[in-house]
XYZ file of C-alpha atoms in Angstrom:
659
model
C 151.105 78.063 -47.393
C 153.500 75.216 -48.104
C 157.229 75.583 -47.625
C 157.784 75.399 -51.370
C 155.463 78.359 -51.925
C 157.311 80.670 -49.570
C 158.814 83.580 -51.515
C 162.272 82.951 -50.040
C 162.135 79.210 -50.627
C 165.342 77.613 -51.911
C 165.033 73.984 -53.034
C 168.799 73.529 -52.751
C 168.537 74.037 -48.982
C 166.016 71.219 -48.827
C 168.569 69.192 -50.786
C 171.185 70.124 -48.208
C 168.806 68.916 -45.507
C 168.534 65.641 -47.394
C 172.329 65.304 -47.475
C 172.447 65.948 -43.723
C 169.752 63.469 -42.730
C 171.075 60.731 -45.016
C 174.523 61.196 -43.465
C 173.127 60.842 -39.947
C 170.886 57.876 -40.757
C 173.694 56.192 -42.689
C 176.095 56.608 -39.774
C 173.635 55.218 -37.246
C 172.626 52.251 -39.410
C 175.895 51.489 -41.215
C 178.774 53.305 -39.490
C 181.337 51.393 -41.516
C 180.002 52.965 -44.731
C 179.475 56.478 -43.346
C 182.075 56.790 -40.561
C 181.643 60.560 -40.182
C 177.937 60.766 -40.916
C 177.292 62.263 -37.492
C 178.330 65.624 -39.011
C 174.863 65.791 -40.556
C 173.696 67.282 -37.265
C 176.170 70.143 -37.700
C 174.804 70.780 -41.184
C 171.315 71.053 -39.691
C 172.616 73.582 -37.174
C 173.968 75.847 -39.916
C 170.744 75.606 -41.919
C 168.622 76.381 -38.853
C 170.696 79.411 -37.927
C 170.457 80.737 -41.472
C 166.712 80.254 -41.882
C 165.661 81.443 -38.439
C 167.788 84.583 -38.649
C 166.460 85.279 -42.134
C 162.874 84.988 -40.882
C 163.531 87.371 -37.986
C 165.410 89.930 -40.097
C 162.769 89.869 -42.813
C 159.972 90.295 -40.278
C 161.710 93.268 -38.680
C 162.439 94.814 -42.058
C 158.751 94.593 -42.987
C 157.705 95.822 -39.539
C 155.462 92.856 -38.763
C 157.720 90.690 -36.580
C 156.019 89.339 -33.465
C 157.649 87.210 -30.790
C 154.366 85.415 -30.121
C 153.925 84.675 -33.801
C 157.545 83.540 -34.099
C 157.258 81.049 -31.248
C 153.802 79.925 -32.365
C 155.279 79.072 -35.762
C 158.132 77.192 -34.093
C 155.639 75.154 -32.068
C 153.614 74.343 -35.190
C 156.799 73.295 -36.974
C 158.377 71.194 -34.235
C 155.695 69.780 -31.968
C 153.369 67.732 -34.219
C 155.847 65.075 -35.336
C 157.866 65.266 -32.127
C 154.826 64.461 -29.985
C 153.822 61.674 -32.369
C 157.258 60.041 -32.135
C 157.437 60.506 -28.361
C 154.001 58.943 -27.873
C 154.831 56.019 -30.172
C 158.141 55.450 -28.384
C 156.503 55.465 -24.955
C 153.855 52.975 -26.103
C 156.470 50.713 -27.720
C 158.563 50.872 -24.570
C 155.621 49.681 -22.481
C 155.443 46.443 -24.466
C 159.152 45.900 -25.206
C 161.372 47.347 -22.471
C 162.404 46.039 -19.097
C 161.635 48.129 -16.035
C 164.934 50.006 -15.799
C 164.981 50.604 -19.548
C 161.444 51.952 -19.455
C 162.192 54.191 -16.489
C 165.204 55.640 -18.297
C 163.151 56.144 -21.469
C 160.546 58.043 -19.459
C 163.211 60.365 -18.076
C 164.535 61.002 -21.565
C 160.988 61.610 -22.780
C 160.490 64.347 -20.192
C 163.806 65.918 -21.187
C 162.905 65.740 -24.873
C 159.462 67.257 -24.374
C 160.873 70.140 -22.338
C 163.861 70.603 -24.681
C 166.680 69.981 -22.247
C 167.648 66.560 -23.618
C 171.188 67.727 -24.376
C 171.699 68.561 -20.699
C 170.199 65.237 -19.594
C 172.396 63.148 -21.885
C 175.480 65.144 -20.964
C 174.900 64.141 -17.336
C 174.680 60.470 -18.275
C 177.300 59.472 -20.817
C 179.180 60.180 -23.999
C 177.533 60.077 -27.398
C 179.586 57.200 -28.809
C 179.566 54.760 -25.906
C 177.679 51.492 -26.265
C 174.982 52.436 -23.770
C 174.162 55.454 -25.932
C 172.991 53.120 -28.690
C 170.439 51.708 -26.263
C 168.740 55.055 -25.620
C 165.872 55.406 -28.121
C 165.608 59.176 -27.645
C 169.294 60.053 -27.636
C 169.001 61.985 -30.900
C 166.797 64.609 -29.234
C 169.929 66.231 -27.797
C 170.351 68.198 -31.026
C 166.746 69.374 -30.901
C 167.465 70.682 -27.412
C 170.402 72.740 -28.697
C 168.296 74.214 -31.504
C 165.360 75.071 -29.249
C 167.632 76.734 -26.714
C 169.019 78.815 -29.570
C 165.495 79.700 -30.731
C 164.610 80.890 -27.223
C 167.642 83.136 -26.842
C 168.442 84.325 -30.339
C 165.407 86.517 -31.182
C 165.917 88.500 -27.972
C 169.656 88.820 -28.439
C 169.256 89.706 -32.092
C 166.885 92.516 -31.116
C 169.647 94.013 -28.984
C 172.216 93.660 -31.754
C 169.886 95.358 -34.247
C 170.094 98.569 -32.266
C 173.314 99.038 -34.247
C 172.380 97.462 -37.573
C 175.588 98.444 -39.347
C 177.583 96.440 -36.806
C 175.274 93.408 -36.898
C 177.555 91.180 -38.972
C 180.572 91.969 -36.811
C 178.634 91.366 -33.606
C 177.382 87.967 -34.807
C 180.897 87.077 -35.883
C 182.245 88.041 -32.452
C 179.689 85.773 -30.738
C 180.575 83.002 -33.178
C 184.274 83.299 -32.333
C 183.546 83.229 -28.599
C 181.439 80.081 -28.919
C 184.024 78.426 -31.166
C 186.733 79.295 -28.626
C 184.637 77.692 -25.886
C 184.381 74.617 -28.094
C 188.164 74.423 -28.470
C 188.880 75.218 -24.828
C 186.471 72.634 -23.442
C 187.207 69.789 -25.816
C 190.247 68.511 -23.946
C 189.024 68.706 -20.359
C 185.278 68.399 -20.852
C 184.582 66.616 -24.153
C 181.082 65.408 -23.229
C 179.967 68.854 -22.105
C 181.522 70.405 -25.203
C 179.636 67.979 -27.411
C 176.203 68.393 -25.838
C 175.929 71.860 -24.324
C 174.798 74.988 -26.174
C 177.654 77.351 -25.331
C 180.077 75.276 -27.430
C 177.563 74.507 -30.194
C 175.909 77.859 -30.860
C 178.772 78.922 -33.148
C 177.456 76.457 -35.734
C 174.010 78.072 -35.735
C 175.663 81.501 -35.643
C 177.571 80.606 -38.814
C 174.204 80.362 -40.559
C 172.979 83.492 -38.783
C 175.996 85.446 -40.022
C 175.286 84.356 -43.599
C 171.701 85.593 -43.267
C 172.967 89.006 -42.146
C 175.273 89.475 -45.151
C 174.472 90.588 -48.712
C 174.735 87.999 -51.523
C 178.195 87.135 -52.792
C 179.446 88.286 -56.212
C 178.630 85.740 -58.884
C 182.266 85.081 -59.768
C 182.904 83.512 -56.349
C 179.839 81.331 -56.114
C 180.799 78.327 -58.223
C 184.157 77.806 -56.534
C 182.607 78.245 -53.099
C 179.863 75.710 -53.861
C 182.313 73.056 -55.051
C 184.552 73.704 -52.051
C 181.553 73.408 -49.735
C 180.473 70.092 -51.246
C 184.029 68.770 -50.990
C 184.218 69.698 -47.315
C 180.909 67.966 -46.597
C 182.009 64.769 -48.316
C 185.326 64.895 -46.466
C 183.474 65.194 -43.172
C 181.217 62.210 -43.867
C 183.915 59.874 -45.184
C 187.171 60.987 -43.527
C 186.053 61.640 -39.955
C 185.031 58.841 -37.581
C 183.838 58.315 -34.036
C 187.380 58.382 -32.642
C 188.010 61.985 -33.679
C 187.836 64.652 -30.979
C 184.556 66.369 -31.827
C 183.376 69.049 -32.352
C 186.699 70.932 -32.142
C 188.412 71.898 -35.370
C 186.914 68.818 -37.063
C 183.471 70.448 -36.974
C 184.754 73.109 -39.369
C 184.385 70.599 -42.203
C 180.562 70.340 -42.078
C 180.025 73.917 -40.874
C 182.149 75.575 -43.548
C 180.887 73.111 -46.131
C 177.228 73.871 -45.406
C 177.953 77.601 -45.157
C 179.733 77.530 -48.502
C 176.812 75.889 -50.277
C 174.273 78.249 -48.682
C 176.365 81.328 -49.490
C 176.883 80.199 -53.091
C 173.166 80.490 -53.782
C 170.873 78.307 -55.896
C 172.493 78.931 -59.274
C 175.684 76.843 -59.070
C 175.985 73.279 -60.345
C 176.200 71.646 -56.875
C 173.208 73.662 -55.664
C 171.197 72.886 -58.786
C 171.925 69.211 -58.159
C 170.746 69.532 -54.547
C 167.630 71.327 -55.796
C 166.465 68.339 -57.843
C 164.182 65.502 -56.915
C 164.516 63.226 -54.958
C 166.799 65.471 -52.865
C 164.046 68.012 -52.290
C 161.591 65.283 -51.311
C 164.039 63.845 -48.780
C 164.707 67.345 -47.498
C 161.015 67.973 -46.930
C 160.727 64.809 -44.809
C 164.148 65.216 -43.184
C 162.765 66.349 -39.820
C 160.349 63.414 -39.317
C 162.956 61.051 -40.772
C 165.486 62.259 -38.206
C 162.959 61.778 -35.398
C 161.814 58.297 -36.468
C 165.085 56.682 -37.506
C 166.891 56.485 -34.165
C 164.139 54.769 -32.101
C 163.662 52.294 -34.956
C 167.376 51.454 -34.857
C 167.713 51.556 -31.085
C 164.851 49.223 -30.179
C 166.223 46.305 -32.260
C 169.622 46.737 -30.579
C 167.937 46.526 -27.187
C 165.841 43.498 -28.127
C 168.713 41.640 -29.785
C 171.130 42.299 -26.926
C 173.671 43.507 -29.488
C 174.030 44.765 -33.042
C 171.238 43.419 -35.284
C 171.944 41.986 -38.736
C 172.298 44.469 -41.564
C 169.026 43.292 -43.075
C 167.149 44.327 -39.937
C 168.921 47.690 -39.827
C 168.059 48.269 -43.491
C 164.432 47.372 -42.785
C 164.430 49.883 -39.910
C 165.721 52.606 -42.240
C 163.076 51.833 -44.864
C 160.348 51.858 -42.212
C 161.659 55.204 -40.968
C 161.382 56.581 -44.507
C 157.794 55.363 -44.785
C 156.783 56.762 -41.390
C 158.545 60.045 -42.167
C 156.555 60.481 -45.371
C 153.269 59.540 -43.703
C 153.996 61.878 -40.787
C 154.857 64.745 -43.104
C 152.024 64.234 -45.556
C 149.114 63.454 -43.237
C 150.088 64.883 -39.844
C 152.777 67.565 -39.875
C 151.454 69.605 -42.802
C 147.857 69.313 -41.582
C 148.697 70.685 -38.133
C 151.378 73.107 -39.207
C 149.058 75.036 -41.515
C 145.794 74.440 -39.636
C 143.830 77.714 -39.293
C 142.954 77.191 -35.609
C 144.798 79.990 -33.825
C 144.930 78.214 -30.487
C 146.612 75.165 -31.929
C 150.062 76.091 -30.480
C 148.544 76.161 -26.989
C 146.863 72.812 -27.623
C 150.190 71.338 -28.758
C 151.912 72.677 -25.655
C 149.166 71.137 -23.542
C 149.571 67.793 -25.301
C 153.307 67.933 -24.684
C 152.739 68.644 -20.999
C 150.283 65.746 -20.749
C 152.795 63.413 -22.389
C 155.472 64.590 -19.956
C 153.142 63.854 -17.027
C 152.550 60.314 -18.306
C 156.310 59.839 -18.579
C 156.724 61.246 -15.073
C 154.304 58.612 -13.785
C 156.299 55.855 -15.517
C 159.493 57.171 -13.974
C 157.925 57.487 -10.518
C 156.735 53.880 -10.748
C 160.250 52.650 -11.576
C 159.307 51.603 -15.080
C 156.108 49.727 -14.098
C 157.851 46.443 -13.379
C 154.628 44.421 -13.166
C 153.818 44.570 -16.880
C 152.605 41.360 -18.505
C 154.672 39.426 -21.007
C 158.014 39.693 -19.246
C 159.809 36.980 -17.338
C 159.636 37.862 -13.650
C 163.374 37.323 -13.380
C 164.019 39.922 -16.069
C 162.114 42.672 -14.296
C 163.671 41.834 -10.932
C 167.251 41.555 -12.114
C 167.230 44.857 -13.948
C 164.950 46.788 -11.617
C 166.411 50.126 -10.482
C 168.601 49.652 -7.424
C 168.013 51.654 -4.270
C 170.770 52.074 -1.693
C 170.580 53.388 1.838
C 173.311 55.994 2.180
C 172.270 58.066 5.198
C 174.577 56.067 7.465
C 177.543 57.013 5.314
C 176.911 60.689 5.706
C 176.291 60.424 9.428
C 179.394 58.332 10.119
C 181.906 59.717 7.647
C 180.495 63.016 6.432
C 181.212 61.935 2.858
C 179.219 62.736 -0.272
C 176.526 60.098 -0.460
C 177.080 59.294 -4.127
C 180.539 57.952 -3.319
C 179.610 55.947 -0.212
C 177.316 52.961 0.353
C 177.201 51.221 3.687
C 175.803 48.372 5.746
C 175.905 48.977 9.502
C 178.629 51.667 9.362
C 178.262 52.070 13.125
C 179.651 48.537 13.726
C 182.818 48.071 15.743
C 184.476 46.197 12.883
C 184.291 47.445 9.299
C 185.248 46.028 5.919
C 186.082 48.789 3.451
C 185.371 47.980 -0.191
C 187.376 50.378 -2.356
C 186.860 50.560 -6.096
C 185.045 51.877 -9.130
C 181.579 50.965 -10.432
C 182.430 47.261 -10.006
C 182.752 47.813 -6.252
C 179.530 49.831 -6.274
C 177.803 46.931 -8.024
C 179.041 44.585 -5.291
C 177.520 46.890 -2.676
C 174.080 45.774 -3.897
C 174.754 42.586 -1.927
C 175.257 44.331 1.422
C 171.664 43.794 2.679
C 171.957 40.030 2.155
C 175.127 40.016 4.260
C 173.164 41.550 7.112
C 170.662 38.694 6.919
C 173.296 35.968 6.818
C 176.118 37.051 9.092
C 176.349 36.049 12.754
C 178.946 38.481 14.067
C 178.275 42.229 13.784
C 180.361 43.366 10.837
C 179.917 46.577 8.904
C 180.576 47.030 5.193
C 181.420 50.319 3.515
C 181.849 50.862 -0.225
C 183.871 53.935 -1.176
C 185.128 55.250 -4.482
C 184.147 56.786 -7.768
C 182.734 55.119 -10.875
C 185.299 55.123 -13.645
C 188.223 55.610 -11.255
C 190.755 52.908 -10.402
C 191.106 52.996 -6.583
C 194.881 53.464 -6.692
C 196.686 56.375 -5.103
C 198.189 58.957 -7.457
C 196.295 57.877 -10.588
C 194.355 60.143 -12.906
C 192.309 59.398 -16.014
C 192.958 61.699 -18.942
C 190.883 60.041 -21.677
C 191.198 62.279 -24.745
C 192.646 64.860 -22.393
C 189.588 64.867 -20.097
C 190.512 64.879 -16.410
C 187.924 62.700 -14.681
C 188.892 64.134 -11.274
C 189.675 60.717 -9.810
C 192.269 61.633 -7.134
C 189.924 63.512 -4.741
C 187.356 60.713 -4.157
C 190.050 58.010 -4.247
C 192.257 59.875 -1.759
C 189.244 60.455 0.488
C 188.366 56.751 0.377
C 191.934 55.755 1.284
C 191.996 58.348 4.035
C 188.864 56.898 5.625
C 189.964 53.293 5.160
C 193.324 53.932 6.800
C 192.181 56.409 9.438
C 189.233 54.511 10.883
C 190.139 52.471 13.927
C 187.224 50.155 13.148
C 188.685 49.366 9.742
C 189.807 45.738 9.892
C 189.876 44.698 6.244
C 190.257 46.603 2.986
C 188.983 44.929 -0.194
C 190.050 46.354 -3.565
C 187.769 45.713 -6.539
C 187.692 47.290 -10.019
C 187.542 46.675 -13.759
C 191.321 46.400 -13.962
C 191.657 45.146 -17.542
C 190.320 48.312 -19.145
C 192.679 50.508 -17.131
C 195.744 48.337 -17.721
C 195.226 47.861 -21.460
C 193.573 51.229 -22.094
C 191.078 49.444 -24.331
C 187.428 48.513 -24.020
C 186.040 45.051 -24.660
C 183.486 43.470 -26.972
C 181.164 45.928 -28.675
C 182.823 48.705 -26.651
C 186.297 47.866 -27.933
C 186.803 51.341 -29.416
C 186.599 52.920 -25.939
C 189.969 54.293 -24.825
C 191.320 54.910 -21.309
C 194.486 56.884 -20.598
C 196.124 56.694 -17.148
C 198.507 59.234 -15.664
C 200.463 58.609 -12.445
C 202.238 61.229 -10.393
C 204.095 61.074 -7.109
C 206.166 63.848 -5.513
C 209.811 63.888 -6.560
C 209.311 61.392 -9.411
C 208.729 61.926 -13.136
C 205.108 61.386 -14.240
C 204.116 58.103 -15.879
C 201.744 58.070 -18.864
C 202.055 54.417 -19.884
C 198.948 52.550 -18.749
C 200.710 49.312 -17.633
C 203.441 51.208 -15.787
C 201.008 53.682 -14.201
C 198.789 50.752 -13.155
C 201.644 49.018 -11.350
C 202.914 52.225 -9.763
C 199.451 53.115 -8.472
C 198.855 49.632 -7.063
C 202.242 49.629 -5.346
C 201.640 53.053 -3.799
C 198.219 51.973 -2.539
C 199.393 48.713 -0.985
C 202.337 50.505 0.615
C 199.965 52.997 2.229
C 197.652 50.260 3.518
C 200.594 48.264 4.854
C 201.869 51.292 6.745
C 198.530 51.500 8.541
C 198.442 47.785 9.341
C 195.396 46.921 7.265
C 194.509 43.422 6.135
C 194.132 43.701 2.360
C 192.185 41.462 0.015
C 192.759 42.050 -3.672
C 189.652 40.944 -5.565
C 190.379 39.962 -9.136
C 188.065 41.304 -11.800
C 184.798 39.566 -12.602
C 184.628 38.319 -16.200
C 183.576 40.776 -18.896
C 180.919 39.090 -20.999
C 181.316 40.979 -24.262
C 177.529 40.889 -24.686
C 174.485 42.236 -22.879
C 172.943 39.717 -20.441
C 169.595 41.162 -21.455
C 169.711 38.797 -24.397
C 169.426 35.962 -21.880
C 166.004 36.907 -20.524
C 162.484 36.629 -21.799
C 160.669 39.524 -23.475
C 157.454 39.639 -25.500
C 159.713 40.195 -28.534
C 163.347 39.117 -28.604
C 165.418 39.522 -31.750
C 168.083 36.855 -31.528
C 167.949 36.644 -27.738
C 168.581 33.185 -26.321
C 168.697 32.196 -22.639
C 171.156 29.454 -23.547
C 173.700 31.915 -24.985
C 174.672 33.204 -21.568
C 178.341 32.385 -21.353
C 181.705 33.498 -22.663
C 184.675 31.124 -23.224
C 186.984 31.116 -20.212
C 190.006 31.247 -22.505
C 188.728 34.551 -23.892
C 188.281 35.962 -20.382
C 191.751 34.831 -19.320
C 193.299 36.330 -22.436
C 191.568 39.642 -21.747
C 192.764 39.663 -18.114
C 196.259 38.235 -18.656
C 198.020 41.604 -18.860
C 196.703 43.101 -15.656
C 196.990 39.787 -13.744
C 200.665 39.552 -14.623
C 201.181 43.138 -13.458
C 199.354 42.417 -10.179
C 201.393 39.267 -9.605
C 204.642 41.213 -10.036
C 203.562 43.818 -7.471
C 202.201 41.303 -4.975
C 205.554 39.550 -4.828
C 206.573 42.419 -2.551
C 203.352 42.200 -0.506
C 203.017 38.547 0.566
C 200.532 39.484 3.300
C 197.913 40.500 0.712
C 195.247 37.861 0.117
C 193.673 37.355 -3.304
C 190.055 36.500 -3.995
C 189.279 35.366 -7.538
C 185.646 35.491 -8.790
C 186.607 33.310 -11.774
C 186.734 30.343 -9.399
C 183.041 30.866 -8.674
C 181.702 32.185 -11.999
C 183.561 29.891 -14.385
C 184.290 26.244 -15.028
C 187.109 24.960 -17.194
C 185.285 25.854 -20.416
C 183.114 28.917 -19.855
C 182.296 31.836 -17.599
C 178.581 32.254 -16.992
C 176.192 35.177 -16.745
C 173.603 32.737 -15.366
C 174.346 30.259 -12.584
C 172.006 27.844 -10.838
C 169.123 29.351 -12.804
C 169.855 32.874 -11.598
C 171.030 35.736 -13.805
C 174.072 37.330 -12.148
C 174.917 40.282 -14.412
C 173.273 43.651 -14.925
C 175.212 44.542 -18.090
C 178.243 43.229 -19.929
C 180.641 43.712 -16.996
C 178.676 44.656 -13.827
C 177.034 42.189 -11.476
C 173.388 42.648 -10.586
C 172.012 42.298 -7.060
C 171.968 38.494 -7.103
C 175.435 38.382 -8.599
C 176.683 40.711 -5.892
C 175.088 38.565 -3.187
C 176.619 35.452 -4.750
C 180.170 36.854 -4.855
C 180.043 38.721 -1.540
C 178.771 35.592 0.204
C 181.832 33.701 -0.967
C 184.099 36.607 -0.124
C 182.698 36.738 3.406
C 183.238 33.011 3.751
C 186.863 33.509 2.748
C 187.187 36.256 5.372
C 185.962 33.845 8.038
C 188.400 31.145 6.872
C 191.910 31.249 8.351
C 194.570 32.715 6.086
C 196.959 30.135 4.665
C 199.241 32.613 3.012
C 198.573 34.502 -0.160
C 196.583 32.298 -2.538
C 197.054 33.290 -6.132
């Protein structure tokens, strides 16, 4: 039986699906035109909660509800197109992606197949950061939320139905609890609040509550429908990626979708949504959602940046074509196939696909694939660090400590954020080149400026920087073997509070506190105060300090500089950024550092710009070697290049404080 032939079928809900998927696709392809189009996912949540709860309640009312049948139908509905898209993405990745990209894709594929993608992406990054656009399966996070709801809700609903008269109130109570979790977590844990089910289920429960209520009186329906449509349009065109989401902002799409569903099919807005081509787009909305993001993500990866609008439009049109073909010749055929064991076969196919992805991940992305420049696979191959020595010597969490010969009598402590961690890739080369036994230890936390007393409160989220930073300073100052302390970080983003290049919208908020003094929330002032406190502490313990200036931020992905079988706009010759642009970006923090260092003349300064730049440009490639892993982090060869020059400067006699 087709969806349109179902006795409870409402074409306006398919039209609402069409509105939702067009909003999402529009936002991903043309965010300037649909700045809040990401709310389409929230519309899908409301629809899913409404339909699934209606199916369960109707089955129980008729006395023929079966959990096995319910989940078998879910598998028939979800798995056919999902497995097709996952298989196509894995095959495309084999021919188009570098080793680390392919390894990451394989991990995401496993998470998507097993429906925990939302948890996997929460552990990695935020939804709106630049790296998110380079993850072809990122959109499966929402499918994870829905599937987790489908697993829990039938069982929970069975418990609630023991008191059927209180069903609506019980659902509403759960909705309020989930919405409260959404509000409570948004400030401290925005990524978790965005991805995880406990703060998203209220949107599905809004639809579930509607399914548990009797129809509204006719006099209210028209006004509610127009209000719902207005709220949806406001969400798509008034919200943007900078809004704290979900939070209260998610009420726009949730209440809007709920209003249109509650109004019923007879109002003018619902009749409009029930017309072609809205219904057609609604019927293919699920495959369109699955196809569109990989087709937009792969060109971004291959181009090393945002593709031209013509290419993005072509990707959208191709997604529409593949969605229709998938729906017409694959999804419907399998969904309504009479073979009773088909759900088990689909589960088996999903498991097989996950095992293939597991092999790809285990093999580190199969770096030996043909068609790629050898340099490309080597420079972006997953990095492995030896961290056992850290734990044995310092008893510190391995993720925050990387070391070379930590048992040496003389140690250099490298304190910093992910920039310092990137430099630690060069430690093994130091062991090969150095004559005197000298140990190197990298300590710190990615995303945390290694200054005492500083916290990051981006959008209110406390990134818990003080504990690992304080521990790093404690070790660096307390170890008798500690001879030199090197400070390295991405200072410009902390000082200005603003990202760079394609990531310019990214915001950083610093907060500095010291006992007996008022807190400081201005980034430049907090930066200076934290640096001063750190240098004062190191001076008190008699440490030789080298302040390493920041490496240049490129503003583009160095992946555009390497050879692939297919490169959209990539060019090995476009591997530099004007030095004037780099100096302008770094001017603010450098001036702040210079002011502080006036009071610390014993501090030496090492400047990577002297080695990575000439008078005109700063280079991602030098002497034929690619030196960057992404737009601001060095790769292994870049780390070896800079650390070699830093070690040479350590061996040279100090002539003061070169700046």
